[in-house]
XYZ file of C-alpha atoms in Angstrom:
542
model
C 61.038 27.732 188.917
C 63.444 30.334 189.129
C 66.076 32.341 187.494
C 70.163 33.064 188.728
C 68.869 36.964 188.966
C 65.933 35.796 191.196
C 67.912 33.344 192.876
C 70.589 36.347 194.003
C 67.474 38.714 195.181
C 66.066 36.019 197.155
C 69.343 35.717 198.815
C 70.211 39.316 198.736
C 73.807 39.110 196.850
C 75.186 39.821 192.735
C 74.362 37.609 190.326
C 77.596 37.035 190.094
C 77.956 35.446 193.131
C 75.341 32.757 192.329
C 77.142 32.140 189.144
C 80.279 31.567 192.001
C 78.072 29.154 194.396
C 77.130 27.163 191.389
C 80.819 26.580 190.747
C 81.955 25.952 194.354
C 79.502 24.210 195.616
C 79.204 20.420 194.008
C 75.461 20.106 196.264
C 74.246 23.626 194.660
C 70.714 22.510 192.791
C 71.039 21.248 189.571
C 68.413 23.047 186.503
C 65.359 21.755 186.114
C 64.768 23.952 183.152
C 65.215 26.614 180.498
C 68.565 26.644 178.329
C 72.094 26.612 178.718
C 72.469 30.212 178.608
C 69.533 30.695 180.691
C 68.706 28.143 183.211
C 65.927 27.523 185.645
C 66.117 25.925 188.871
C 63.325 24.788 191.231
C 62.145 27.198 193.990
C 62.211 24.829 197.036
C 65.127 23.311 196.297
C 67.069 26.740 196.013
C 64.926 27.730 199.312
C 66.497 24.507 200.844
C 70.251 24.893 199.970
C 69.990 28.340 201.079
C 68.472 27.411 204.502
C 71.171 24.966 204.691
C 74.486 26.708 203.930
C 72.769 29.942 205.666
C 72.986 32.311 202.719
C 70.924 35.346 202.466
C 70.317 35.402 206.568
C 71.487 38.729 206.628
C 70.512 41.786 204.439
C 73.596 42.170 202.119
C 75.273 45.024 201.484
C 73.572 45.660 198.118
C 70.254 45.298 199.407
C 70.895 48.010 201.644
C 72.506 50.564 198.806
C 69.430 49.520 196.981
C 67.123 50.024 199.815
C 69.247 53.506 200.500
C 68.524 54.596 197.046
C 64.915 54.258 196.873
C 64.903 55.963 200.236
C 66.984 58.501 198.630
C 65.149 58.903 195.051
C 61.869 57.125 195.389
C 60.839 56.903 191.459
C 63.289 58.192 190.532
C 66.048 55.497 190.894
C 67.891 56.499 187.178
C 68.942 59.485 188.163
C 69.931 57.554 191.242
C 72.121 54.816 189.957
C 73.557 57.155 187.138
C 74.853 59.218 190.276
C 76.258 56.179 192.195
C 78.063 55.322 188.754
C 79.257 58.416 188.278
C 80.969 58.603 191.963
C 82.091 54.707 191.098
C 83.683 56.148 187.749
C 85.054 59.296 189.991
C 83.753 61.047 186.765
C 83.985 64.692 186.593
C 80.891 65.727 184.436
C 78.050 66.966 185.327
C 76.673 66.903 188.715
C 73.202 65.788 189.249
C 71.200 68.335 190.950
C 70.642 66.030 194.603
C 73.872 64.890 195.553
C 73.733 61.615 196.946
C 73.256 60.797 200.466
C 76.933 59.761 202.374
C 75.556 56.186 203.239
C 74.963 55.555 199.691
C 78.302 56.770 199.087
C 80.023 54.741 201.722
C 77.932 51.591 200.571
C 79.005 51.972 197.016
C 82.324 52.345 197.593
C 82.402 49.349 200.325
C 80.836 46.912 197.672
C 83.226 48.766 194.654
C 85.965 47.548 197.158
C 85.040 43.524 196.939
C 84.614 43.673 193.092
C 84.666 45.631 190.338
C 82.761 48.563 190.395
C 81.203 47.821 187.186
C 79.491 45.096 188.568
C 78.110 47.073 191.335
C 76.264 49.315 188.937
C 75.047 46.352 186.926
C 73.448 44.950 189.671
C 71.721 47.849 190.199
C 70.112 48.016 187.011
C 69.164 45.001 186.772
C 67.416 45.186 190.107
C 65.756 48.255 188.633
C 64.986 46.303 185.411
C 63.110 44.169 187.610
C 61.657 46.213 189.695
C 60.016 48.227 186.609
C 58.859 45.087 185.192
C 57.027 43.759 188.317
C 55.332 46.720 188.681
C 53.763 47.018 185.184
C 55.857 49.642 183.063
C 57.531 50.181 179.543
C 60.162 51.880 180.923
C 63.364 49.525 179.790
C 63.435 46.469 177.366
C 62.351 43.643 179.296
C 64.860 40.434 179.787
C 62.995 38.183 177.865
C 62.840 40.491 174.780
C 66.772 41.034 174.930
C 67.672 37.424 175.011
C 64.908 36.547 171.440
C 66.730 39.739 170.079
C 69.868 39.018 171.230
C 69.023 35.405 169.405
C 67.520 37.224 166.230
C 70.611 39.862 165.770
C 73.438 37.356 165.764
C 75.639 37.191 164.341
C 76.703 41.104 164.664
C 80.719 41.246 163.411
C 83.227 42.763 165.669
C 83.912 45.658 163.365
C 80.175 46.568 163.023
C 78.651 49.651 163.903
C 75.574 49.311 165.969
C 72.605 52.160 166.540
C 69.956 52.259 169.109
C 68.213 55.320 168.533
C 65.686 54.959 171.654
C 68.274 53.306 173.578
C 67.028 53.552 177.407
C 69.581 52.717 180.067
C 71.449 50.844 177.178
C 69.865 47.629 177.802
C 69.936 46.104 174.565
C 72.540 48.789 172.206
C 75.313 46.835 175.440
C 73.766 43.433 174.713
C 73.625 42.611 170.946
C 77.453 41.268 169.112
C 80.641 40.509 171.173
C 81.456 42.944 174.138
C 84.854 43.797 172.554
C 84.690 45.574 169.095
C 81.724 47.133 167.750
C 81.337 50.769 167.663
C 78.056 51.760 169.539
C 76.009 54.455 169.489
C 72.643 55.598 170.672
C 70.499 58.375 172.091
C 67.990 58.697 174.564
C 66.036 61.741 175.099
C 65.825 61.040 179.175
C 69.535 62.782 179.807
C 69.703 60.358 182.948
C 69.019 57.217 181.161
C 71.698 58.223 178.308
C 74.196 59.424 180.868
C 73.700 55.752 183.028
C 73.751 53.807 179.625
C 76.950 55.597 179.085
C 78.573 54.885 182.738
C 77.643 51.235 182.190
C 79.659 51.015 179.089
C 82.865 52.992 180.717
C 82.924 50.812 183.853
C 82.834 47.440 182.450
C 85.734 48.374 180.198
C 83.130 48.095 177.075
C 85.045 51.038 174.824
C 83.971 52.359 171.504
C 80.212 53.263 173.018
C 78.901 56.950 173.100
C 75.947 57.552 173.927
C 74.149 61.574 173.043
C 70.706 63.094 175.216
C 68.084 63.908 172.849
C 64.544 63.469 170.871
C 65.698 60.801 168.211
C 62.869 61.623 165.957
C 63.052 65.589 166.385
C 66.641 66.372 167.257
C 69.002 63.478 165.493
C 72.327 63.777 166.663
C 73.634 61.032 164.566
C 72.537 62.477 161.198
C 75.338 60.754 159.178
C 75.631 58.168 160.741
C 74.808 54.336 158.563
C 75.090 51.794 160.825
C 75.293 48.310 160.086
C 72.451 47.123 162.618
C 70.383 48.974 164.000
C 68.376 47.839 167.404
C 65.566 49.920 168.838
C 62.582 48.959 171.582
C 60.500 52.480 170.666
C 58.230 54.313 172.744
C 54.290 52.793 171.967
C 51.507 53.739 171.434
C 52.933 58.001 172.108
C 50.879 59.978 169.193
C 52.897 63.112 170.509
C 55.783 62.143 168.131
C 56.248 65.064 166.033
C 53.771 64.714 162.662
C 52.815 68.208 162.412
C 57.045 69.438 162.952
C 57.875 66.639 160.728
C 55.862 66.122 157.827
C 58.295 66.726 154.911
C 60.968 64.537 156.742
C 63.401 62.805 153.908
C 63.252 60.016 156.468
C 59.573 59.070 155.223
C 60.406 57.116 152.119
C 57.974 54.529 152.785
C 55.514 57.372 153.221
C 54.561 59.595 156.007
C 53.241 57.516 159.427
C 50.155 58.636 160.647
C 49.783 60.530 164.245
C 48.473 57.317 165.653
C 51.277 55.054 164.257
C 54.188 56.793 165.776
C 55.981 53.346 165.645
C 56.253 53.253 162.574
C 58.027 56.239 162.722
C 60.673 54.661 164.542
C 61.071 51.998 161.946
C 61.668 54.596 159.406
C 63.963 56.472 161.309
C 66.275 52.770 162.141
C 66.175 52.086 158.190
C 67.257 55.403 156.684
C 70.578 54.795 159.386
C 71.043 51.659 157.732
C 73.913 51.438 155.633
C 73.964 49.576 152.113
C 73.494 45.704 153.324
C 72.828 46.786 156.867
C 69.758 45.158 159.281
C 67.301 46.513 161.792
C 65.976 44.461 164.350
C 63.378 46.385 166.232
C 60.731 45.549 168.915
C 56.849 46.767 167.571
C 53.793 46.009 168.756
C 51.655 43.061 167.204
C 48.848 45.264 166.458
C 51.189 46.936 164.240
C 51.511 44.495 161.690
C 47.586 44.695 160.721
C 46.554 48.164 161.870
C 44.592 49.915 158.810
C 46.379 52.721 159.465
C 49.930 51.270 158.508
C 48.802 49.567 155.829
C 50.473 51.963 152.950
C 53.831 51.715 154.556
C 54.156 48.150 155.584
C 53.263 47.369 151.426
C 56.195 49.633 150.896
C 58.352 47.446 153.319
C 57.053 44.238 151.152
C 57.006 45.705 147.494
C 60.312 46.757 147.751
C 61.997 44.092 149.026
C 63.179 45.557 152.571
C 61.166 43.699 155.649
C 63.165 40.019 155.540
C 61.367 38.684 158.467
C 58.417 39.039 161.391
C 58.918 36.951 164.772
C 55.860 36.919 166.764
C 57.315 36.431 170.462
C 55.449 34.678 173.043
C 52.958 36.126 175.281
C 54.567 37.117 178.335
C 57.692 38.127 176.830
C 57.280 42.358 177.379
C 57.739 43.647 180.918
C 53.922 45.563 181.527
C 51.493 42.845 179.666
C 51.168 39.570 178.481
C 50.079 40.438 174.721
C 52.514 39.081 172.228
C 55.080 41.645 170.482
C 56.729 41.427 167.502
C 60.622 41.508 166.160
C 60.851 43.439 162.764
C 63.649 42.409 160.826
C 64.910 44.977 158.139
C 67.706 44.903 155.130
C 68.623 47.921 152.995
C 69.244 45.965 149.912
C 72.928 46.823 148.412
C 72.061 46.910 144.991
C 69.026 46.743 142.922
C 68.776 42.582 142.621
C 69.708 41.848 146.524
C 65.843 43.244 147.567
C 64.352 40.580 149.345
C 61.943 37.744 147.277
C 59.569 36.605 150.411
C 59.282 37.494 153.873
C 60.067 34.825 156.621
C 57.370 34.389 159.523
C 58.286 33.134 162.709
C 55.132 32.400 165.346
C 57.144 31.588 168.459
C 53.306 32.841 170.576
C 52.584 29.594 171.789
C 56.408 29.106 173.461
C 57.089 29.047 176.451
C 58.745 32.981 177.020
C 61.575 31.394 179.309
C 62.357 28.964 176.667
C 65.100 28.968 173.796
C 63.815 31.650 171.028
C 64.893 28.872 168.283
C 62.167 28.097 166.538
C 61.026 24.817 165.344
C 60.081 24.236 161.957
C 56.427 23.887 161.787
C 56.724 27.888 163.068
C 58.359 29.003 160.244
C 56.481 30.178 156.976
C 58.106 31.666 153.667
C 56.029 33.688 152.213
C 56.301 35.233 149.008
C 55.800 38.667 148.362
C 52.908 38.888 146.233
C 50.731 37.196 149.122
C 51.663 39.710 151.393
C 50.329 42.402 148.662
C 46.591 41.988 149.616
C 43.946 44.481 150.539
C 44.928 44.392 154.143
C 49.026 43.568 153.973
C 48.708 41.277 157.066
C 52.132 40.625 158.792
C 50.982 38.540 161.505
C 53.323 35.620 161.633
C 50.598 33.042 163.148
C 48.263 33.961 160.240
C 50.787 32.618 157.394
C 52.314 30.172 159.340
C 49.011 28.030 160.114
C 48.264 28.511 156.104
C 51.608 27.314 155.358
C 51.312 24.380 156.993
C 47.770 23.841 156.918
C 46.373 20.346 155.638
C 44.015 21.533 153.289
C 42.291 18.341 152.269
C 41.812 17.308 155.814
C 40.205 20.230 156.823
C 37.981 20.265 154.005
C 36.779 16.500 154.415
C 35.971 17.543 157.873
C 33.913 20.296 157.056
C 32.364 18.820 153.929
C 31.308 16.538 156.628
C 30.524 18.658 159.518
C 28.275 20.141 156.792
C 26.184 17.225 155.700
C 25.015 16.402 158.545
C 24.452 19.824 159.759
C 22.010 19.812 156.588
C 20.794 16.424 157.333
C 19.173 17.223 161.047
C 18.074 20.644 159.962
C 14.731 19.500 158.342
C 14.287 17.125 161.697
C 14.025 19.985 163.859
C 11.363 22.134 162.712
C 8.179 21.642 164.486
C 5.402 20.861 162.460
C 3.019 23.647 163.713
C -0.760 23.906 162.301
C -3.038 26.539 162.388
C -4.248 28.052 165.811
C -7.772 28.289 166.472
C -8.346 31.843 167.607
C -6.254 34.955 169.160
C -3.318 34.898 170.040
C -2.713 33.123 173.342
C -1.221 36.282 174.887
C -4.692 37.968 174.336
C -6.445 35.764 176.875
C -5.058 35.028 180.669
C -1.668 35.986 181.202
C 0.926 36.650 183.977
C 3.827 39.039 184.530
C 7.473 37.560 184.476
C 8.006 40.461 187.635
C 5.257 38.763 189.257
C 6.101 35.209 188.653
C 9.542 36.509 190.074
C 8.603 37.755 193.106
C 6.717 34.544 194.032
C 10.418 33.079 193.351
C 8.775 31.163 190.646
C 11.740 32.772 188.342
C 15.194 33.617 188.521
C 17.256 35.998 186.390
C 20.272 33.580 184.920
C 23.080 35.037 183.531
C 21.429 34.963 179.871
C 18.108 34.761 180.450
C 15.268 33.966 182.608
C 14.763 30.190 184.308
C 12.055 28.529 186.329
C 12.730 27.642 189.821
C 9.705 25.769 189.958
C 8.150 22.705 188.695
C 4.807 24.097 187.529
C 6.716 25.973 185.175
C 8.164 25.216 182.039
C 11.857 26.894 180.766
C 11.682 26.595 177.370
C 8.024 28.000 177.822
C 8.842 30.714 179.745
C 12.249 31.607 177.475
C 9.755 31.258 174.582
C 7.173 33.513 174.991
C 9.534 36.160 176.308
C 10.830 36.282 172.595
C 7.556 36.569 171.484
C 6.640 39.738 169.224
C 4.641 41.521 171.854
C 7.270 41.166 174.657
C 10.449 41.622 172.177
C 9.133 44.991 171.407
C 8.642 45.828 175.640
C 12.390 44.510 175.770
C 13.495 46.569 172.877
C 15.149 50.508 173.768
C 13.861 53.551 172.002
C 17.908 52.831 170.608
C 16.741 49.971 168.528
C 19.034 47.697 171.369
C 17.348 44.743 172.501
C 18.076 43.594 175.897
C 16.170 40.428 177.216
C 14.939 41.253 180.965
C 11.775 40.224 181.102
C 10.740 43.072 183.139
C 7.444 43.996 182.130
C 7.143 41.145 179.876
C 4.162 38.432 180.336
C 2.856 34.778 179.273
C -0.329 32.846 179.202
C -1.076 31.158 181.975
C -1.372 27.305 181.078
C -1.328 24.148 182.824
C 2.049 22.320 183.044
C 1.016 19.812 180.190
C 0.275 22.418 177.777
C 3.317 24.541 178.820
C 5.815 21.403 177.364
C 3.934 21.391 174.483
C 4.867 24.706 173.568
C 8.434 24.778 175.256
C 9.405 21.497 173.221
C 7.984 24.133 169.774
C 9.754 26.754 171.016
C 13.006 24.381 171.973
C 12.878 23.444 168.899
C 12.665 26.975 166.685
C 15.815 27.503 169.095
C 17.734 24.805 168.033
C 17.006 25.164 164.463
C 17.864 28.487 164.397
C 21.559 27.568 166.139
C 22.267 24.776 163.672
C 21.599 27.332 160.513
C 23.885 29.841 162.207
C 26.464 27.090 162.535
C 25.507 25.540 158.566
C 26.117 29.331 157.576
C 29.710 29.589 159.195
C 30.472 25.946 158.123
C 29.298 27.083 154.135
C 31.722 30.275 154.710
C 34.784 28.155 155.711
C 33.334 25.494 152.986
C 33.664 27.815 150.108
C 36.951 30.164 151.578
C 39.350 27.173 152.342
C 37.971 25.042 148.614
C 38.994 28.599 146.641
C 42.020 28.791 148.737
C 42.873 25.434 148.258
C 42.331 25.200 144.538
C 44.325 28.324 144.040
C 47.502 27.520 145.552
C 47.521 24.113 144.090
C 46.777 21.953 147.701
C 43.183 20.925 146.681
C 41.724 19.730 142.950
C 38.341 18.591 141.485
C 38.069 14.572 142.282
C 38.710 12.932 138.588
């Protein structure tokens, strides 16, 4: 299935005029899928419509500004589309340093002359927008995480005053609230992202938007500034984000992030722009939510009634892996009763990332406070969720069963085993595995050594290899042991005496498995019965 946007590049015109052939034409293909906002339609029948009403034969005009560009800039296509916007806006500012090639020029200007110029520009960043993501990078907010923001945010009041302080080519400050009314701001410490995110605002007549170059986090150019949401996708994973400069920052109220949790910089720096009653919705990585590192700070968040919600997006939805990310959802209280009581958690990972962002309620968890407040302040969303909704005396039943007849075989499958009748069998005749390997008698598996022959017993051979004299052959000077058999030997028996031992040695094997598995079973026994009698969802039988 496909998108509109993918639809247009496969047919090398605007978006826009796929939105137009959708209207016009009564035989375009129907959606198969997605939402009404977002629709997906099926490949070969879009492939088939095309053929037939001979779209996309020739390379449009946009493909070749695009294609001119990258000719022109190479990686550098930002720079490149803020200079096309800035002839389209016949904008007077700065000149960029390469001025842009005349073809470019005359194909701007050609394409500004069939619509509006603002359009033209768009187009070109949302080709780069998919461009970046194709190829792997964190450079802009991918699609899918705008739309479960743009979900999340709503609903942002036309009078509002909206921050992005890491605000890229102005992919998501331009796409949360109305288009008309909210006063915007943002910075971006790439000058040609901030000046393009700027130029994208001007020529599609969105006013009220200004947009400053600079290191949010070092330089702030909106230092009075309380917004009423604030939006922000930060930079991950970037230790180089000022700690030493910045320690005795008033920003760190929730304490001061460590080097490797720069992210949670961010969030700081979103919430003290937050005006009394305001929200931050920001992007952060799921590992962020459990990291030890973070683990004063995000009990700040809960004990004092600020983080409202966590939405735990599905995997697929960022642009340069398919890890699941996380929406943080912030609220400066307005006055000393209005802190939050419970945090809501959202686990949308299993979704589809195409699909509507609303979740269903089985994903939805509120959690109170005070089981946040733990040793290890867990915000995963899946974690609370699945306990919220978790059938307790199910479970239990099932293990309490599970359990008994674990227990119940366990005795069965011990060997009886007597005493031997002299040395140890690996005293008298024996063999090399090597040898028995290079006769082809034995092939390395994956785990461990096999026979390849019938005069040779598996579990015999697998056996004896784990026997004390070869375990210590197989074990490093490290203390590691790695089962090779190289070096390794075994007695040399006849076939009938070899099962005898393999079916012991089977045996010992599978007894030692089933304790490993009545161990685990005992664990989740005794963690889900104290979990269950605590929070009221299990009880002694009367």
């Amino acid at each position: 299935m496909v998108t509109g946007s993918e639809i247009a590049r496969l047919a090398g015109v605007t978006r826009a005029a796929v939105s137009n052939w959708r209207r016009r034409y009564d035989d375009f293909p129907a959606p198969v899928g997605g939402s009404v906002n977002s629709p997906l339609f099926a490949l070969a029948d879009v492939q088939t419509w095309l053929n037939k009403q001979r779209k996309g034969q020739d390379v449009s005009q946009e493909v070749q500004l695009w294609q001119a560009l990258r000719a022109a800039y190479g990686d550098d296509m930002v720079r490149g589309i803020a200079a096309v916007a800035q002839v389209l806006a016949e904008d007077d500012g700065v000149p960029y340093a390469h001025a842009l090639p005349e073809e470019v020029v005359r194909l701007a200007r050609v394409l500004a002359e069939s619509g509006p110029a603002g359009e033209v520009v768009e187009a070109l960043a949302e080709r780069f927008t998919d461009s970046v993501r194709r190829a792997g990078s964190d450079q802009v907010t991918s699609p899918r995480i705008v739309r479960a923001l743009r979900y999340f945010a709503d609903p942002v009041e036309p009078e509002a005053t909206v921050l992005d302080p890491a605000c890229g080519i102005g992919t998501l400050l331009l796409a949360v609230g109305p288009d008309r009314g909210p006063t915007r701001r943002g910075q971006e410490t790439d000058p040609h992202s901030a000046r393009l995110a700027q130029l994208r605002a001007d020529l599609t007549g969105r006013t009220g938007l200004e947009i400053l170059a600079g290191d949010s986090l070092r330089d702030d150019k909106w230092p009075d500034l309380k917004a009423d949401l604030v939006v922000c996708d930060p930079p991950v994973g970037d230790a180089d984000w000022g700690r030493e400069e910045l320690l005795l920052d008033s920003r760190w109220e929730l304490g001061t992030p460590s080097r490797a949790e720069g992210e949670l910089a961010w969030l700081q720096h979103a919430y003290a722009h937050t005006a009394s009653g305001g929200r931050v919705v920001m992007v952060m990585p799921a590992s962020v939510a459990y990291r030890k590192a973070g683990r004063r700070i995000r009990a700040e968040l809960v004990r004092r009634g600020i983080l409202t919600q966590v939405t735990a997006l599905p995997a697929g939805s960022a642009a340069s892996h398919a890890l699941p990310v996380h929406l943080w959802h912030l609220r400066r209280p307005s006055s000393l009763g209005d802190a939050a009581t419970g945090v809501r958690m959202i686990d949308l990972t299993a979704n589809d990332p195409d699909a509507d962002p609303e979740p269903a309620p089985e994903q939805i968890a509120d959690v109170p406070l005070i089981d946040l407040l733990d040793d290890t302040v867990d915000l995963t969303p899946g974690r609370h969720v699945r306990e919220t909704h978790r059938d307790y005396a199910t479970e239990y039943e099932a293990i309490r069963t599970e359990l008994a007849e674990q227990v119940g075989k366990l005795a069965e499958l011990l060997p009886e085993l007597v005493a031997g009748e002299g040395p140890g069998v690996l005293d008298g005749s024996s063999v090399s595995v090597a040898d028995l390997a290079r006769a082809g008698l034995v092939e390395y598996g994956e785990a461990e050594p096999v026979s390849t022959s019938d005069q040779l017993d598996t579990d015999f051979l697998q056996g004896f290899l784990r026997s004390a004299s070869n375990t210590r052959r197989s074990t490093s000077a490290s203390g590691t042991f790695r089962l090779d058999g190289k070096g390794a030997r075994i007695p040399q028996m006849d076939i009938a005496e070899q099962r005898r031992y393999g079916t012991a040695y089977r045996r010992l094997r599978e007894f030692e498995e089933r304790t490993r598995r009545i161990a685990e079973l005992s664990r989740q026994a005794a963690e889900l019965a104290r979990d269950g009698i605590g929070n009221g969802a299990l009880q002694p039988r009367k």
